Coordinates of C-alpha atoms in Angstrom, one line a residue:
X1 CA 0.0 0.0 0.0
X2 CA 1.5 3.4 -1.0
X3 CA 1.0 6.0 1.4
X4 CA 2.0 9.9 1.6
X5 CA 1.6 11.6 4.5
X6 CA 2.0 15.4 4.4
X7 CA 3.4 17.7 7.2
X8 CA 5.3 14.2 8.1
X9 CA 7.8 16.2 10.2
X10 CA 5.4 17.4 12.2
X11 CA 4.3 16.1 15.8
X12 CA 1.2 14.0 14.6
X13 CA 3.1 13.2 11.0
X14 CA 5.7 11.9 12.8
X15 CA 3.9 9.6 15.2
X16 CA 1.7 8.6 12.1
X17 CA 5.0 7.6 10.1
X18 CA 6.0 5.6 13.0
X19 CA 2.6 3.8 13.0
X20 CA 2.5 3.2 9.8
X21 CA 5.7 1.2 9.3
X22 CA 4.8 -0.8 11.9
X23 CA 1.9 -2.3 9.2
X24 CA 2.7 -5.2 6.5
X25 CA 3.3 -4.0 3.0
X26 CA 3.3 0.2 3.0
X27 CA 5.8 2.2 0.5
X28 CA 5.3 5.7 2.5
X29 CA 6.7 9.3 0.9
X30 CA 6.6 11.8 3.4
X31 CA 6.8 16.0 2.4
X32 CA 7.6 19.0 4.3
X33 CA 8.4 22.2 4.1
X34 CA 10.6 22.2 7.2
X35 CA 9.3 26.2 7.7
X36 CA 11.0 27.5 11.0
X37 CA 7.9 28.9 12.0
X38 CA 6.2 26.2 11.7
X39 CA 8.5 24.3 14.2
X40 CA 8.9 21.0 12.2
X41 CA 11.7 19.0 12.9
X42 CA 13.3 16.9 10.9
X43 CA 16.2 15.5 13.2
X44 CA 13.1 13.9 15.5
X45 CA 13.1 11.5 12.4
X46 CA 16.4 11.0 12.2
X47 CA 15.9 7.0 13.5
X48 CA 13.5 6.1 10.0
X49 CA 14.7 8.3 7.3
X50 CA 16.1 5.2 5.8
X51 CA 12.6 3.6 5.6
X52 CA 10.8 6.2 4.0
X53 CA 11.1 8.8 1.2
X54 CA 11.6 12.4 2.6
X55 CA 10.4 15.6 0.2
X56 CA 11.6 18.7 1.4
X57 CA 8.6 20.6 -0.4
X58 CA 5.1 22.9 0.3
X59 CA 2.0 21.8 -0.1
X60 CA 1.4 25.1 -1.9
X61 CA 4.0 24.1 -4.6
X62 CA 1.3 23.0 -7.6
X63 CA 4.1 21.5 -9.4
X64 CA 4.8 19.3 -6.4
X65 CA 1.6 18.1 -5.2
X66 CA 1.1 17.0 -9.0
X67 CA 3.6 14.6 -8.8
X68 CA 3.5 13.4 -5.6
X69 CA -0.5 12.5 -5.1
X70 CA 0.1 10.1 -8.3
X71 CA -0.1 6.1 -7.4
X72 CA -0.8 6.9 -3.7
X73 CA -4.0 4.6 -2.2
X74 CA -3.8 6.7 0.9
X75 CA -3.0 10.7 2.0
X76 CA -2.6 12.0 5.1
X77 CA -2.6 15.2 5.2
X78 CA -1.3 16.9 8.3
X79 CA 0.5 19.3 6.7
X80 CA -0.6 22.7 8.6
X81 CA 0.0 26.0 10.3
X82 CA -1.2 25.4 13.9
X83 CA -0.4 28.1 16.4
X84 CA -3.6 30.3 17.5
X85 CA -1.3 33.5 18.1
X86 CA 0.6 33.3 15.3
X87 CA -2.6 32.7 13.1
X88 CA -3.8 36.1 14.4
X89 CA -0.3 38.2 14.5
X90 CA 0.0 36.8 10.4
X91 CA -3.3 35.9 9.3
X92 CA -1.9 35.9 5.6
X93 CA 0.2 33.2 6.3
X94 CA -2.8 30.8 7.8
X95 CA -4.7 31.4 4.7
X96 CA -1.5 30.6 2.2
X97 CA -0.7 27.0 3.8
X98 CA -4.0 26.2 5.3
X99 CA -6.7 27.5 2.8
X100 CA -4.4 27.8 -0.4
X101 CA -2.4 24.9 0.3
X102 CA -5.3 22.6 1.0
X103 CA -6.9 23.7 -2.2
X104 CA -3.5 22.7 -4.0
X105 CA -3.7 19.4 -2.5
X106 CA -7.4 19.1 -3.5
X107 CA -6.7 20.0 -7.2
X108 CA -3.6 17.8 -7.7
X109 CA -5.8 14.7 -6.2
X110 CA -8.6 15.6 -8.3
X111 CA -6.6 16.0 -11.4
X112 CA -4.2 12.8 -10.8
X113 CA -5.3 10.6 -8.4
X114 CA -9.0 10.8 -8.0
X115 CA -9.2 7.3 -6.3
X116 CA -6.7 8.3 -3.3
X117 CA -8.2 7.8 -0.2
X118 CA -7.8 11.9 1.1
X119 CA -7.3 12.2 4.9
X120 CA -7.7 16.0 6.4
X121 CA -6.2 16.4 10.1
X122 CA -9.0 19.3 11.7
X123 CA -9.5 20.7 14.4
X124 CA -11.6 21.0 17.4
X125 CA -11.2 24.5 17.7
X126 CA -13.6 25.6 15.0
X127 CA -16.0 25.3 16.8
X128 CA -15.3 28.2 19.9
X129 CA -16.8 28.5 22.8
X130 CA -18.9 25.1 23.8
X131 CA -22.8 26.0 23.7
X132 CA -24.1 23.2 25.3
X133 CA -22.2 20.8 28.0
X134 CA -21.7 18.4 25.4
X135 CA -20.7 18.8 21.7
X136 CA -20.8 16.8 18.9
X137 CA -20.7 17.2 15.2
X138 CA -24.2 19.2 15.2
X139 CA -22.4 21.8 16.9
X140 CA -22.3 25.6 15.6
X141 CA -19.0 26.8 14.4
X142 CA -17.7 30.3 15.9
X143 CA -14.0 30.4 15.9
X144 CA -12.2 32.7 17.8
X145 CA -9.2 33.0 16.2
X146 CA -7.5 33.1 12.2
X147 CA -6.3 29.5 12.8
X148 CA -9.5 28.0 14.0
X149 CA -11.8 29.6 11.7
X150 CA -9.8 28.1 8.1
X151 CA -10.0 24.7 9.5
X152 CA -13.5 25.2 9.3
X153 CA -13.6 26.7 5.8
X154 CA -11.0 23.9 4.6
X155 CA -13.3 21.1 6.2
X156 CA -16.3 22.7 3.6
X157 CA -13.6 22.1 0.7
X158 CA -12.9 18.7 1.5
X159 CA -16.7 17.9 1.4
X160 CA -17.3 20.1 -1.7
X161 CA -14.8 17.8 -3.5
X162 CA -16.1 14.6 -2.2
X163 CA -19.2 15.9 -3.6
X164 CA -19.3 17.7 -6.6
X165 CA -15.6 16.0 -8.0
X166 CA -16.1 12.6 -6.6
X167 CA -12.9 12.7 -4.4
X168 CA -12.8 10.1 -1.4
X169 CA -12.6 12.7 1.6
X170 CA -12.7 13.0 5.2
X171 CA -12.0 15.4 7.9
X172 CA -11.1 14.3 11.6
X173 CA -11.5 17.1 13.8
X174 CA -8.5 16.3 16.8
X175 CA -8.2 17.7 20.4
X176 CA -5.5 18.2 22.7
X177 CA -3.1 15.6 21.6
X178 CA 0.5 15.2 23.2
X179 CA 2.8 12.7 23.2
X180 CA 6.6 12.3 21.9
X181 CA 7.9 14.3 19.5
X182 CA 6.2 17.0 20.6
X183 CA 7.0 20.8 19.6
X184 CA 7.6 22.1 23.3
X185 CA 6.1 25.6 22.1
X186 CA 3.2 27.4 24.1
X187 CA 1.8 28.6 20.5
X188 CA 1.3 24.8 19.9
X189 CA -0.6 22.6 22.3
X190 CA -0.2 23.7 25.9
X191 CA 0.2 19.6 26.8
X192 CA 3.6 19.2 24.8
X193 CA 4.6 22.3 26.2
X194 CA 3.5 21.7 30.0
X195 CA 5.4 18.3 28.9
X196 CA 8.8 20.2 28.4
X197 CA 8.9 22.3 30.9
X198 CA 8.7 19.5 33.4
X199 CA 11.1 17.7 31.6
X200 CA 13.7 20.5 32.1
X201 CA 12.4 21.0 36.1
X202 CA 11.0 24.8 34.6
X203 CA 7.9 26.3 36.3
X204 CA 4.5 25.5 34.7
X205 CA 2.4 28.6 34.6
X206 CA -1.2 28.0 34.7
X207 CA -4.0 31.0 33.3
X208 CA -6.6 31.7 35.6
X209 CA -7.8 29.0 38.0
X210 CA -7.0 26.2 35.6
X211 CA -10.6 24.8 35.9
X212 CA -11.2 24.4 32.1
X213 CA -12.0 21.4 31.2
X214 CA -10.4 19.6 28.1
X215 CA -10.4 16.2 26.1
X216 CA -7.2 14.8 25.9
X217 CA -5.6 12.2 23.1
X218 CA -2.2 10.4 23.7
X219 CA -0.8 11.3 20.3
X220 CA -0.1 7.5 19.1
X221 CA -3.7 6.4 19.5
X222 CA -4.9 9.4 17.3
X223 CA -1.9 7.8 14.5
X224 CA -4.1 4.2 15.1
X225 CA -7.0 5.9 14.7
X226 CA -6.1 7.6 11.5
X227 CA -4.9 4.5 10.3
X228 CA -7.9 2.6 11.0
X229 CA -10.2 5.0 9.6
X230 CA -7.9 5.6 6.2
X231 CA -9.1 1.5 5.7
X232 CA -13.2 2.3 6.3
X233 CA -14.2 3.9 3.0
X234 CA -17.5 3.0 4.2
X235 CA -16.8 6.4 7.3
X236 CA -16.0 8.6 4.1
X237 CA -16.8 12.0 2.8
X238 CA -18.3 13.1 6.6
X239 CA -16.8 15.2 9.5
X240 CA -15.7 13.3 12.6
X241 CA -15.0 14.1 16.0
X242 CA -12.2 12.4 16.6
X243 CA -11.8 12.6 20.9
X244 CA -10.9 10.6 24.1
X245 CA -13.7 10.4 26.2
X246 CA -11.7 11.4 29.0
X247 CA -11.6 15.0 30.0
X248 CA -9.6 16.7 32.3
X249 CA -9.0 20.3 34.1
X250 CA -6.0 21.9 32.9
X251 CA -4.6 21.7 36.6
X252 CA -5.6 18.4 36.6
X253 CA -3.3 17.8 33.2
X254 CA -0.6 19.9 34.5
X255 CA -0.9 17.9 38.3
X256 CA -0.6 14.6 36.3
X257 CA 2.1 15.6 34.4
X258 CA 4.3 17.4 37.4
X259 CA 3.8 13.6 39.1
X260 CA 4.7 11.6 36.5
X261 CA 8.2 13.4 35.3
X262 CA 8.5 14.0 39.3
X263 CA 9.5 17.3 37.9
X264 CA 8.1 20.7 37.7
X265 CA 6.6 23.3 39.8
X266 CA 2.7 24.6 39.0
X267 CA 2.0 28.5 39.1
X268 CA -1.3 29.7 38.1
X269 CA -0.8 33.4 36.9
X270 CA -3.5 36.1 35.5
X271 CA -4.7 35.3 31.9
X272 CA -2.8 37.3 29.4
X273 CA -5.2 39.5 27.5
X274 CA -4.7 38.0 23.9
X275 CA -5.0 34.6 25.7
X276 CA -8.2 35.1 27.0
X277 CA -9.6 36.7 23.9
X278 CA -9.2 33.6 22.2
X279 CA -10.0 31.2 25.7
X280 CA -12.8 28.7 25.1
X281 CA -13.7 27.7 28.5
X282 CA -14.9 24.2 29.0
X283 CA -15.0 22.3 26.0
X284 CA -16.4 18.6 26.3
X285 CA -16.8 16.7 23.1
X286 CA -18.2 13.5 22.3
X287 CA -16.6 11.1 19.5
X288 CA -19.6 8.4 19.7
X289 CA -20.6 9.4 15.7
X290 CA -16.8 7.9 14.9
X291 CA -15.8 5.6 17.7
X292 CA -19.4 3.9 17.1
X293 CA -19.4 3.3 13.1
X294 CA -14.9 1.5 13.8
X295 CA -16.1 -0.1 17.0
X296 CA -12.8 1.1 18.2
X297 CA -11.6 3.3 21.9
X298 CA -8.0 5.0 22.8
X299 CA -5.6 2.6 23.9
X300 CA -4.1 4.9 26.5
X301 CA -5.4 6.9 29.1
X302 CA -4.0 11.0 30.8
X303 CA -1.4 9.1 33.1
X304 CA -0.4 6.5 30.9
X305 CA 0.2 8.1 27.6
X306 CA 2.4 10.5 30.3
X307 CA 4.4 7.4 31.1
X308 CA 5.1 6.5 28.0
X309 CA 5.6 9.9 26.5
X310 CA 8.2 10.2 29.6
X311 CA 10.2 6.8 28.5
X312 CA 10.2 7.2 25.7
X313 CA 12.3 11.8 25.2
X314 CA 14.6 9.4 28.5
X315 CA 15.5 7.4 25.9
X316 CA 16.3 9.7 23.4
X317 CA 18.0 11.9 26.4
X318 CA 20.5 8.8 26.4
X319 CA 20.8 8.2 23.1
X320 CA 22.0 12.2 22.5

């Protein structure tokens, strides 16, 4: 089975790559751009270079896309722009990889490889603040930021060319994921980044009272899942939720994660005001719609995907 995964050297393309060569029989081409801002990294996949084929490449690059979509069964396309801030300090820059460069994925399937199997990573976030104490894929959409907002508009391309160009789509709307390989970054996924300032023994600052609550994913059962749902044509050309049914508080993630690396100290501070502009208070969502049609649930729960995550940056602590 040929697959390309886009954005490969990315936190979740990097965990999928790893999931994927774990299965019988897959040729897998990976592509990146490698942007700076983007905080891919391509020394985090240093250990399977030699199994795959690496592009160094944009999904916006026509030319590109053209030729690499051809004689792929399955695409993966994680290839995005995910910090909120930076979304709204350069909007233009959201719009040319995540609307533009979507569309130039889009086209290049349509035009050479219109029986692929198309796979778009989305986002929880679109929707904004939660309207009713549990949301599912009925839910209104009222972004609060740049970021949030053109996963939205992208999701509405993916179904427009399931449906009017006969494409085999589907969008997977992700929450909260952390796990290894993560980008350490507060402007991408507070987890990863609560993650690596325990890891270094550095003070874990908390907005507000930290009562928020959130779903949380351990980053290699979203991989399985994506994996699993790439083989159900059956799930196609819909919007999933695709969530743990676990939620936490964020001073319940950040507690967790202080005990498990035994490191760390928790500070709760006042929210920034950009931060809380773009805050979207307690968030529970249900992934039943999904979970119920693969008959399939997370591997992992908070503590144990922590443990894992933990053994796993030790052993590349030794290894460096």
């Amino acid at each position: 089975m040929n697959i390309l995964i886009l954005g490969g050297a990315g936190f979740l393309g990097n965990n999928l790559i790893r999931l994927c060569l774990k299965k019988l029989n897959t040729k897998i081409v990976v592509v990146d751009s490698l942007d700076p801002r983007l905080k891919s990294n391509l020394y985090n996949l240093k250990d399977v270079l030699n199994k795959i084929k690496f592009i160094k490449g944009d999904i916006r690059n026509a030319k590109l896309m053209a030729k690499t979509v051809k004689n792929q069964d399955i695409i993966f396309n994680c290839a995005a722009q995910t910090s909120h801030p930076l979304s709204l300090k350069n909007p233009f820059l959201d719009v040319e990889i995540n609307c533009l460069g979507n569309l130039t994925v889009l086209e290049a399937v349509k035009k050479y490889n219109k029986k692929a199997r198309l796979i778009y990573t989305s986002s929880s976030t679109l929707i904004g603040k939660a309207r009713d104490e549990s949301v599912d894929e009925k839910h209104s959409e009222k972004p609060l930021d740049i970021y949030s907002a053109n996963k939205g508009i992208v999701e509405k391309y993916y179904y427009i060319y399931g449906k009017v160009h006969g494409l085999t789509t589907l969008s997977l709307r992700f929450a909260n994921l952390y796990g290894p390989y993560g980008k350490g970054s507060p402007d991408f996924g507070f987890i990863n980044y609560f993650i690596d300032l325990a890891n270094r023994n550095k003070e874990i600052t908390i907005f507000g009272s930290g009562r928020q609550k959130r779903n949380v994913m351990f980053v290699e059962d979203a991989a399985e899942l994506l994996y699993r749902c790439a083989l159900r044509k059956d799930i196609f050309n819909d919007v999933y939720f695709a969530v743990h049914r676990e939620h936490y508080s964020i001073y319940e993630i950040a507690k967790t994660i202080v005990k498990v690396f035994n490191k760390g100290i928790l500070k709760r501070i006042p929210w920034p005001d950009i931060r809380k502009k773009i805050e979207i208070d307690n968030v529970i969502i249900s992934g039943a719609k999904l979970f119920y049609k693969i008959n399939w649930e997370p591997k992992y729960n908070l503590e144990n995907g922590l443990i894992k995550t933990k053994l796993i940056i030790d052993s590349q602590t030794k290894k460096n």
